Coordinates of C-alpha atoms in Angstrom, one line a residue:
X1039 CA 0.0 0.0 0.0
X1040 CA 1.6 3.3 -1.3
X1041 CA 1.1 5.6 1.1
X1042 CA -0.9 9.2 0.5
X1043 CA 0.1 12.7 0.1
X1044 CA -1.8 14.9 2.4
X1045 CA -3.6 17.3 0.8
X1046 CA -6.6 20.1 0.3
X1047 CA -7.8 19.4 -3.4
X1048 CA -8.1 22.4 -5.2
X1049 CA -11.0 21.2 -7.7
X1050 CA -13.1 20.3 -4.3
X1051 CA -12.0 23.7 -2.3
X1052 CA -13.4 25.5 -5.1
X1053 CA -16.4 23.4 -5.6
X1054 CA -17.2 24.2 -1.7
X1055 CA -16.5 27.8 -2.4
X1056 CA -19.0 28.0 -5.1
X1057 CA -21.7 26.3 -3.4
X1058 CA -21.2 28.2 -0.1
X1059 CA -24.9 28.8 1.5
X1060 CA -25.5 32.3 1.3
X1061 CA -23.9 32.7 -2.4
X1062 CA -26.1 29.7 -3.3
X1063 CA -28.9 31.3 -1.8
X1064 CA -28.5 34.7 -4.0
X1065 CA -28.3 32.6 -6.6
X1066 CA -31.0 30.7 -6.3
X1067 CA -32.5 34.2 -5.9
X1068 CA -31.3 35.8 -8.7
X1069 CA -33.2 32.8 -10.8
X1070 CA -36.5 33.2 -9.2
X1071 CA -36.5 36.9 -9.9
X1072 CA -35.8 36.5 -13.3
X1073 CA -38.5 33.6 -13.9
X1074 CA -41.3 35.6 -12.5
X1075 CA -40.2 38.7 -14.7
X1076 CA -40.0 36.7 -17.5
X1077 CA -43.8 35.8 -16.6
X1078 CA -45.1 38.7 -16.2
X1079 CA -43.8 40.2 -19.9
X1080 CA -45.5 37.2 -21.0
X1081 CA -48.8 38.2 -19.9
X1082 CA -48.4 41.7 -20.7
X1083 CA -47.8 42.8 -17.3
X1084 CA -45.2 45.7 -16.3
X1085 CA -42.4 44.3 -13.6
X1086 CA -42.0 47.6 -12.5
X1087 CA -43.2 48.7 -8.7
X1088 CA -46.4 50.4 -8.3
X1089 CA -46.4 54.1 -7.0
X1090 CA -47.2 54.5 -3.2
X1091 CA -50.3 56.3 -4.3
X1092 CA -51.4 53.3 -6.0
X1093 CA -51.1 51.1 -3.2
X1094 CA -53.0 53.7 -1.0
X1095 CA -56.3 53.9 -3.4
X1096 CA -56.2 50.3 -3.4
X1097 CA -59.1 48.7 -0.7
X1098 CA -56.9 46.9 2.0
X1099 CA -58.1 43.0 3.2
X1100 CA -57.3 41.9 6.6
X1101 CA -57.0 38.6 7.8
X1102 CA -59.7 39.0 10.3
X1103 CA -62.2 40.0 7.7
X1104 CA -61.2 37.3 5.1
X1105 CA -61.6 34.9 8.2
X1106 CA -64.4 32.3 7.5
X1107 CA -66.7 31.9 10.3
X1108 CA -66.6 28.5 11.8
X1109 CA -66.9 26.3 14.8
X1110 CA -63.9 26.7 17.0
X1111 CA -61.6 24.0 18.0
X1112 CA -61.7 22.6 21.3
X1113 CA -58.7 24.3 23.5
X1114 CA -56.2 22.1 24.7
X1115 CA -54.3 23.2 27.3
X1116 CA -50.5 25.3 27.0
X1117 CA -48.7 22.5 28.8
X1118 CA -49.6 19.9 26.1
X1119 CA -49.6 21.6 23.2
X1120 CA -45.7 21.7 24.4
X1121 CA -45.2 18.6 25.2
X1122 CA -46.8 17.2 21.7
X1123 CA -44.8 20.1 19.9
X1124 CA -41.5 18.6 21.6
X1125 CA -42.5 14.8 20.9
X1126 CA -43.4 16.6 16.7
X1127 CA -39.7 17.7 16.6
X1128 CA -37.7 15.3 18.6
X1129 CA -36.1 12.9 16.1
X1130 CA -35.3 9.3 16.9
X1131 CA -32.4 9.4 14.6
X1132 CA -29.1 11.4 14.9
X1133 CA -30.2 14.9 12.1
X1134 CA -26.9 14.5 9.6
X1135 CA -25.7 17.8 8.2
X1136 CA -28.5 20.2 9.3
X1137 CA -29.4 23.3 7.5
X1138 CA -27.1 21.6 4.6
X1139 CA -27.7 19.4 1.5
X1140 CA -26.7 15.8 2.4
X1141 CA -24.5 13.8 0.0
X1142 CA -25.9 10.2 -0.5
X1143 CA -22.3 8.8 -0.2
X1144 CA -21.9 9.9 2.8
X1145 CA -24.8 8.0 4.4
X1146 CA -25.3 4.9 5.9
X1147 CA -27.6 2.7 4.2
X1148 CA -30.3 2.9 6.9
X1149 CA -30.0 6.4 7.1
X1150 CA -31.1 6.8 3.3
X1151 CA -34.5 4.6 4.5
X1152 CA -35.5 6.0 7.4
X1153 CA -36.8 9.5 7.7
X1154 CA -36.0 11.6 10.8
X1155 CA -39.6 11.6 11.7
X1156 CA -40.0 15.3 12.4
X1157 CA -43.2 17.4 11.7
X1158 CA -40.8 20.5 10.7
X1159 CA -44.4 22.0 9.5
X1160 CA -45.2 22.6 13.2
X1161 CA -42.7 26.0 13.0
X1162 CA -44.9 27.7 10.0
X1163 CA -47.8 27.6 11.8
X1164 CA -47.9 30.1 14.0
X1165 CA -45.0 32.7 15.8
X1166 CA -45.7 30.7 19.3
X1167 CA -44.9 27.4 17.9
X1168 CA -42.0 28.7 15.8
X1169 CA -40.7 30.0 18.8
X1170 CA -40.5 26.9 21.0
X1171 CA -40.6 24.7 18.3
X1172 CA -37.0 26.1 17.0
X1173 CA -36.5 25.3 20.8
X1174 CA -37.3 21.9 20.5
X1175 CA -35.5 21.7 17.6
X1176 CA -32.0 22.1 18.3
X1177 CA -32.0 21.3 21.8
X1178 CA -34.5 18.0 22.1
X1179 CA -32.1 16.2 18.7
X1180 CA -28.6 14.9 18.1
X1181 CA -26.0 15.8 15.8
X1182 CA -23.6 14.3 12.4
X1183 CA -21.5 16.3 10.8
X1184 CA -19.9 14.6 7.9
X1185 CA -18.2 17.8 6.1
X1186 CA -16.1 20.5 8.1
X1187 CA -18.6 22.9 5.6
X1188 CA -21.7 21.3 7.7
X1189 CA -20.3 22.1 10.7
X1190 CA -19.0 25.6 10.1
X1191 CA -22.4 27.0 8.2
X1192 CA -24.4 25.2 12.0
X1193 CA -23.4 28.7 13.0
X1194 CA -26.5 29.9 11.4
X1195 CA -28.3 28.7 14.6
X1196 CA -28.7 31.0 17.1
X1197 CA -26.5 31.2 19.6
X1198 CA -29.2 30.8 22.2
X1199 CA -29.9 26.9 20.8
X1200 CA -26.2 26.2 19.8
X1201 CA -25.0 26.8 23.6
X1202 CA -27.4 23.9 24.6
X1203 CA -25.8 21.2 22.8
X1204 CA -23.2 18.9 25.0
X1205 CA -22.4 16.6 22.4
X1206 CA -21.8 15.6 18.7
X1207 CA -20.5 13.3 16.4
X1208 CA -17.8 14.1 13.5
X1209 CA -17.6 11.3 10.9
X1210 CA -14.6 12.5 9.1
X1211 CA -14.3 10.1 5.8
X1212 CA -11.2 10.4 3.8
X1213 CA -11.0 11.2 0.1
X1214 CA -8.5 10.1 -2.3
X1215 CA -7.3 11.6 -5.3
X1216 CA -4.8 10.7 -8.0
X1217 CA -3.6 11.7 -11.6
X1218 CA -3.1 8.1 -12.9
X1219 CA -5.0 5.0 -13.2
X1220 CA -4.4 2.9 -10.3
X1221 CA -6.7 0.5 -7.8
X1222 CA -6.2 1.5 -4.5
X1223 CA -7.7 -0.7 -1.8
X1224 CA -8.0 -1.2 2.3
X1225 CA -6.5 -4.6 3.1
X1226 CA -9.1 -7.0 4.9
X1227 CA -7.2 -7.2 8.1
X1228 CA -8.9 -3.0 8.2
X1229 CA -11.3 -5.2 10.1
X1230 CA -12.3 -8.6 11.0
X1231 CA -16.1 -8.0 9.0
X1232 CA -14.2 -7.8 6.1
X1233 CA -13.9 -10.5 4.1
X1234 CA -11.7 -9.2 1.1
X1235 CA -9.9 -5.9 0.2
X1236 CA -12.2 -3.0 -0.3
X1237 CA -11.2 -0.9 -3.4
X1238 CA -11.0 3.1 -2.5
X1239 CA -13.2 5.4 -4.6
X1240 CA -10.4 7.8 -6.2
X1241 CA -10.9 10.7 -7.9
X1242 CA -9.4 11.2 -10.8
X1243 CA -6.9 14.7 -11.1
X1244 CA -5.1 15.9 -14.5
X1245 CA -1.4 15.7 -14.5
X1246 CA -1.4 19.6 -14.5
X1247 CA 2.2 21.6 -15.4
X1248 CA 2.7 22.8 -12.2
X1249 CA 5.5 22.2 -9.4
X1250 CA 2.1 21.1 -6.8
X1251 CA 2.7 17.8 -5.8
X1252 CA 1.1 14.6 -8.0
X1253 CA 0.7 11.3 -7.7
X1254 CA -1.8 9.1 -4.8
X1255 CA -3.1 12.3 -2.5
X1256 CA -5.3 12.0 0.6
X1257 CA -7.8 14.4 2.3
X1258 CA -7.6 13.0 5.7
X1259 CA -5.9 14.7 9.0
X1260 CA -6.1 17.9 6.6
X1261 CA -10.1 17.5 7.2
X1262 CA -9.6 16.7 10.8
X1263 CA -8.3 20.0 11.1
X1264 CA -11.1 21.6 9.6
X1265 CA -13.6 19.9 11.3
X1266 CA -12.1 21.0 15.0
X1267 CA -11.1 24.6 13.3
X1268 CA -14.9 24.9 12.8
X1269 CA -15.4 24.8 16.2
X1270 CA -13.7 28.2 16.7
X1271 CA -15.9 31.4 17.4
X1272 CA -17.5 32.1 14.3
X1273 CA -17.7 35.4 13.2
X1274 CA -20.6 37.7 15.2
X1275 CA -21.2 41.3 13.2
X1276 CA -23.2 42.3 16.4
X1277 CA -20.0 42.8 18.2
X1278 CA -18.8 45.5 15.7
X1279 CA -20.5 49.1 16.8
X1280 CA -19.3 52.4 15.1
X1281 CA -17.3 54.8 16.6
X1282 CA -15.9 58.4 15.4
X1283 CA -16.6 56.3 11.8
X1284 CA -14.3 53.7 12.2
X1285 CA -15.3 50.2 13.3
X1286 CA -14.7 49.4 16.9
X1287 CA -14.3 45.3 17.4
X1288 CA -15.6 44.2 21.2
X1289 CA -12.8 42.6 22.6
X1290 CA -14.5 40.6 25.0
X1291 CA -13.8 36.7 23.9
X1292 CA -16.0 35.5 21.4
X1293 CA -18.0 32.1 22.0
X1294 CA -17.1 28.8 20.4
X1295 CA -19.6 27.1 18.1
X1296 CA -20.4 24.6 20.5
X1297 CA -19.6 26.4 23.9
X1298 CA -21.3 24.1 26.1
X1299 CA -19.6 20.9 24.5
X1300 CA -18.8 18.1 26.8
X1301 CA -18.5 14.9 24.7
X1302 CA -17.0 14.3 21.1
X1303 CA -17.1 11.0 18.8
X1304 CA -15.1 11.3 16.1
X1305 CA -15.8 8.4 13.7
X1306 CA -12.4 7.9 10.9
X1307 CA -13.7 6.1 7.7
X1308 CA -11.4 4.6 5.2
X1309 CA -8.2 5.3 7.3
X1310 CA -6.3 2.5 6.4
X1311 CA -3.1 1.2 8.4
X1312 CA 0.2 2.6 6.0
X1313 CA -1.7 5.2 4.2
X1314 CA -1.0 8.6 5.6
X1315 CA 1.8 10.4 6.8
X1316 CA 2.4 12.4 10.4
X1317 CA -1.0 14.5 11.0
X1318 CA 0.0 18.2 10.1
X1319 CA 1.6 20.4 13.1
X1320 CA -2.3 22.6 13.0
X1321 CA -4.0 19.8 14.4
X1322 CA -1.8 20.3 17.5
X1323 CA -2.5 24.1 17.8
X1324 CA -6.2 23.7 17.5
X1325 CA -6.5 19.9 19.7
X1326 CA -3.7 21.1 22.5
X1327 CA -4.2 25.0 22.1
X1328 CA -7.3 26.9 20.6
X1329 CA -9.6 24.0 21.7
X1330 CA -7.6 22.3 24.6
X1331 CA -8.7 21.1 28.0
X1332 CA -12.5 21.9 27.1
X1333 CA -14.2 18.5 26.8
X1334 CA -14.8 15.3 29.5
X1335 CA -15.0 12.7 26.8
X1336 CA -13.5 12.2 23.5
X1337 CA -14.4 9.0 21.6
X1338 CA -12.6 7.6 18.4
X1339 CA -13.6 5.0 16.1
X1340 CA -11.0 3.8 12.9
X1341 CA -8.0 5.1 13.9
X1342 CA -5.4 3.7 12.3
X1343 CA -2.9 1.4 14.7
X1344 CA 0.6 2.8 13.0
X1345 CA 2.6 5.8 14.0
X1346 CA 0.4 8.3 12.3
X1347 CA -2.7 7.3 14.3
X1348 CA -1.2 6.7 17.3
X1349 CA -0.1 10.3 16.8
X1350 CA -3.1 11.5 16.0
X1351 CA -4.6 10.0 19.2
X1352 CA -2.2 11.9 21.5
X1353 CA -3.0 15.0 19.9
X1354 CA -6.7 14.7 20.3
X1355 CA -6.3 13.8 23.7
X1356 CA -5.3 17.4 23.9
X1357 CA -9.1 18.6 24.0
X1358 CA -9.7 16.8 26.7
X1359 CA -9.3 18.4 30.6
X1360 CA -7.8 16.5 33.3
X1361 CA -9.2 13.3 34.3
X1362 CA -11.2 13.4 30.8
X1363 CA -11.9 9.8 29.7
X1364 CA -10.2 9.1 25.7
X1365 CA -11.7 6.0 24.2
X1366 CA -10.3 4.1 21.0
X1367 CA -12.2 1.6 19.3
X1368 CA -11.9 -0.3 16.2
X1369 CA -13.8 0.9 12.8
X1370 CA -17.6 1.3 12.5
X1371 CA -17.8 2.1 9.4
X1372 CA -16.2 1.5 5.5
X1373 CA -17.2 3.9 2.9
X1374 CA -18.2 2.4 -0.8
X1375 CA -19.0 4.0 -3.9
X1376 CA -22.5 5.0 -3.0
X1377 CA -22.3 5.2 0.4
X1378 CA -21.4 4.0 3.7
X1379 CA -21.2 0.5 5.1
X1380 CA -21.7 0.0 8.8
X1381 CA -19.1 -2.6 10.6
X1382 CA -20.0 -4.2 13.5
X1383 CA -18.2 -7.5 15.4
X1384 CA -18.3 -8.8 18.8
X1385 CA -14.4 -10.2 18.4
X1386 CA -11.8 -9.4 20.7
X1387 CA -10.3 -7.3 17.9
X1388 CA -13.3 -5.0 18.1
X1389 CA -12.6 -4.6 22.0
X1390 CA -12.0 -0.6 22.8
X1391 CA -9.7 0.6 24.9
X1392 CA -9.7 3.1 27.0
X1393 CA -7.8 5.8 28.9
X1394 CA -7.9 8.7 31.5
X1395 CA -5.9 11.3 30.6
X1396 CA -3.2 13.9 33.2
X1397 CA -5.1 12.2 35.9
X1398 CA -2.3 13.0 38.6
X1399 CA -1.9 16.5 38.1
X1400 CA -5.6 17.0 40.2
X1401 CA -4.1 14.7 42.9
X1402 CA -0.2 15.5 43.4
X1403 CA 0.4 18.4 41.3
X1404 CA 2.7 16.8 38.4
X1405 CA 2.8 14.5 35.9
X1406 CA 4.3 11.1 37.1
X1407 CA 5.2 9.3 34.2
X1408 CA 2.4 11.3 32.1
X1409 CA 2.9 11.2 28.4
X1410 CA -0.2 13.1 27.1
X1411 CA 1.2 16.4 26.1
X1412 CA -0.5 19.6 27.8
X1413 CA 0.0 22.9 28.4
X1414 CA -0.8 25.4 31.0
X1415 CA 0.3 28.7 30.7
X1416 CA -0.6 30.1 33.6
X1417 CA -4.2 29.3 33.0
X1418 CA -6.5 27.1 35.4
X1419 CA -8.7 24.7 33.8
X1420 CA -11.1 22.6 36.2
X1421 CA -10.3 19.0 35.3
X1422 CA -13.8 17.2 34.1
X1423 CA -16.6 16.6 36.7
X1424 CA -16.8 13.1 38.8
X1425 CA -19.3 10.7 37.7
X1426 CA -22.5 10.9 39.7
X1427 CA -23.5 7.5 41.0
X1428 CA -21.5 5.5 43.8
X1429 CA -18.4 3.1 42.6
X1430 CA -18.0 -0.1 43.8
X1431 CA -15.4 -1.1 46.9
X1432 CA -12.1 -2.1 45.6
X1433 CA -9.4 -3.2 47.4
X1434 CA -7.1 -0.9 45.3
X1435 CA -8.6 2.2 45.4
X1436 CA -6.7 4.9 46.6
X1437 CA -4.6 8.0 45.7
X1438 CA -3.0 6.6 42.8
X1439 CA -6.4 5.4 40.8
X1440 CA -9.7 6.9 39.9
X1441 CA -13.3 5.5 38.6
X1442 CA -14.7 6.4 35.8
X1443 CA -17.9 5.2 34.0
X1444 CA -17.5 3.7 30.8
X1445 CA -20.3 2.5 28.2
X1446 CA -20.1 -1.5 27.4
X1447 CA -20.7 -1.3 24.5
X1448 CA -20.0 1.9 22.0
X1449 CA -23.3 2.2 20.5
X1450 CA -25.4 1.3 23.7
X1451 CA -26.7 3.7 26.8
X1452 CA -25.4 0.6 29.5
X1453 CA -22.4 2.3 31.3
X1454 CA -20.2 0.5 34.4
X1455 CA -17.9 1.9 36.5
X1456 CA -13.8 0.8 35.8
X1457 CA -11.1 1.6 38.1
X1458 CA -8.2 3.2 36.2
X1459 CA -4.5 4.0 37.5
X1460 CA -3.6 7.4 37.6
X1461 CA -0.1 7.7 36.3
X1462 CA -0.2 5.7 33.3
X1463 CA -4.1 5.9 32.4
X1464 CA -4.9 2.7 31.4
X1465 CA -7.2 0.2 33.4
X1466 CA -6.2 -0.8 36.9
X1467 CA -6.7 -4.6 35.6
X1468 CA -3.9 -4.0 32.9
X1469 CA -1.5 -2.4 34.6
X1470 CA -1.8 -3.9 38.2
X1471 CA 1.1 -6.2 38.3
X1472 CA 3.4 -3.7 37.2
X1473 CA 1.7 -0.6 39.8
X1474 CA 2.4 -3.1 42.8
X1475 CA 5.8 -4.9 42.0
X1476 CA 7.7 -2.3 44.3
X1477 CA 5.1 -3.2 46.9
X1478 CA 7.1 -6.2 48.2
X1479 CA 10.5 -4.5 47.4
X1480 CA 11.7 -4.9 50.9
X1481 CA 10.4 -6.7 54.1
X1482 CA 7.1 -6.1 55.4
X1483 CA 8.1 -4.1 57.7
X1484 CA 9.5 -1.6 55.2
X1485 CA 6.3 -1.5 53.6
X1486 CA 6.6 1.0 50.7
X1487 CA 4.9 4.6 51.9
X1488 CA 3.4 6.4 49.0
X1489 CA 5.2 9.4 48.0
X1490 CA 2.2 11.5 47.2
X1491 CA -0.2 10.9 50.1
X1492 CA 2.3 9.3 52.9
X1493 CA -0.4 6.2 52.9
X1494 CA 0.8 2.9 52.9
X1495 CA -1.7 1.4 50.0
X1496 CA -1.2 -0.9 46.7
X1497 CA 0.8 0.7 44.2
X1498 CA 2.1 3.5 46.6
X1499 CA 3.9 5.6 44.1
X1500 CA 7.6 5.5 44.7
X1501 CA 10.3 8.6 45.7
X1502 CA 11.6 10.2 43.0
X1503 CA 15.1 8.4 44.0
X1504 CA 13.3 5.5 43.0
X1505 CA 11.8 6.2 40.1
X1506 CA 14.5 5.0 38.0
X1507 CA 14.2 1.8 39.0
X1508 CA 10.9 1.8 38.5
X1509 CA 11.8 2.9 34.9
X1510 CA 14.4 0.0 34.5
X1511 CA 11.5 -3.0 35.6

């Protein structure tokens, strides 16, 4: 498998600039107002706008006395009519690309068959029920983004809905381009529901007389940083006011698109092992910088397992505060010609893992053997909120470890609490016989005191004068 230039295709940039909403909109516009022009000199009937003393002489209906007299409906009490307006727009489907066109490719196959189930007709019928239905809307539904242009024109929504939603799913699918005629494919061993390679849909680029770079190009952690870079503050004219004629920014920070975002999936679709190179150094100023230390769960899906992924992984652990929970599973998802097929296995390849991340700084104030890149800068962030519920008594529980609930399975509601050990992050069960070897280091009556609390407990943590030979083991 050759492996994939990283790039921003200029054909598709420009496509996206072209149909950008609002210049799609005039356009659409534009062709409207000429169609009814050209209808009216048809009929012999001037385009031109009446004179204001035309409009006057001319007898004025109202509503009220067009309104046919009829029996009145029966009233049905305020309380109700929200509660079946909520159940009209509450979807039992995530909403993919809202307020945007959705490419069939990009779908799942039961996506294209079931509707979202919404009475959207509720918000036209009166200024009450557009009002609280918009509510409804926004608030009562969850999200899919599967193009970064999705995700940045959601800034349409008011700021007042947008600042409800605590999470949302990203399912970044990579495109591949080339300027020769070659099969590219993902091996089987992508995963085990695969029974044979699956041939990549490449589109096809001239070989153009230029010094840009040719051959097999990918659209991968390129989009990856588009998608988290449309998470920024979007642009807010409001907080532009005039002053002495020139135009006065406020300089009060700007809210994110999401500001109230707590949990992120981020589902990776045709990243195959081998095919990209390092992500590019702007994902780590937007996942450790712009964005970093904001969210209490990040979830991934089709990472790949070499260097680039595992990369990729520690950088997107970056958004997450201290003690946030990082989960990595295996693909969901492989995307075909015509659209997306769903992956699902109950092997122990298919297995997640997952990991708390900076989870002793909260406790002793530095990193311990902490790998997970961070930065601080003088700012305090509040590491991410305890899980409500009561843990289970473990024998092992002490300063060094830390529950957390965790779903069983990805796509299910079911969650149960796993102890995990601070300085390394992964599962107490994985790492215990390595936490407690210096446990019996000397006699018992040496027992090893822990460095960090001065408690004698299983896997005390060890002086720093130790600490090497914790490193040798």
């Amino acid at each position: 498998m050759s492996i994939a230039w990283e790039c921003r295709d200029q054909a598709d940039q420009a496509e996206i600039y072209y149909n950008q909403p609002l210049r799609a909109k005039v356009r659409r516009l534009e062709d409207e107002n000429l169609n009814l022009k050209r209808l009216l000199r048809e009929n012999g009937i001037a385009w031109q706008g009446r004179s204001k003393s035309a409009h006057m002489s001319n007898g004025r209906v109202t509503r009220s006395s067009s309104r046919i007299k009829c029996r009145p409906l029966p009233h049905i009490p305020v309380e109700i009519q929200l509660r079946i307006l909520s159940f009209a727009l509450t979807s039992p489907h995530p909403i993919v690309d809202p307020l945007c066109k959705v490419k069939p490719e990009h779908l799942l196959v039961r996506e294209k068959v079931k509707s979202y189930q919404i009475a959207i007709h509720f918000l036209a019928t009166c200024k009450a029920y557009h009002v609280e239905g918009t509510k409804f809307l926004w608030t009562n539904n969850s999200f899919v983004f599967t193009t970064p242009e999705a995700l940045r024109n959601f800034a349409e929504v008011s700021l007042d809905y947008r600042q409800n939603i605590k999470d949302v799913n990203f399912r970044i699918i990579a495109k591949f381009y080339d300027d020769e005629e070659r099969i590219h494919k993902i091996s089987r061993r992508h995963h085990p529901d695969l029974k044979k390679a699956i041939p990549l849909t490449v589109h096809k680029r001239p070989k153009e007389n230029t010094l840009a770079r040719r051959g097999f190009r990918a659209y991968g952690w390129y989009q990856l940083a588009d998608f988290l870079a449309a998470l920024l503050p979007p642009f807010d004219p409001s907080r532009i006011f005039p002053n002495n004629g020139l135009s006065v920014k406020d300089l009060t920070p700007l809210p994110k698109l999401l500001p109230a975002l707590e949990k992120l999936r981020i589902d990776f679709v045709n990243f195959g092992e081998d095919m990209f190179n390092s992500p590019p150094a702007q994902l780590h100023e937007l996942a450790s910088h712009q964005l970093g230390c904001t969210l209490n769960e990040v979830i991934l899906t089709g990472l790949p397992s070499d260097e680039s992924g595992l990369r990729a992984s520690g950088e997107l652990a970056g958004l997450l505060k201290d003690e946030g929970l990082l989960i990595d599973h295996a693909p969901t998802m492989v995307a075909l010609k015509n659209g997306i097929r769903s992956l699902g296995c109950d092997a122990i390849e298919c297995n997640y893992s997952s990991k708390v991340v900076r989870a002793m700084r909260t406790v002793a104030g530095h990193h311990h053997h902490d790998d997970v890149h961070a930065h601080s800068f003088g700012v305090d962030f509040p590491p991410a909120p305890k899980d409500e519920g009561e843990p289970p008594y473990s024998f092992y529980h002490s300063c060094r470890t830390i529950w957390k609930k965790v779903p069983v399975r990805l796509d299910s509601d079911e969650v149960k609490w796993e102890l995990f050990d601070r300085m390394s992050g992964l599962s107490w069960d994985d790492v215990e016989e390595e936490a407690t070897m210096l446990d019996f280091f000397g006699d018992d009556d040496d027992a090893l005191v822990c460095d960090n609390c001065g408690e004698i407990h299983p896997g005390a943590i060890p002086p720093v004068e130790l600490l090497d030979l914790y490193d040798d083991f």
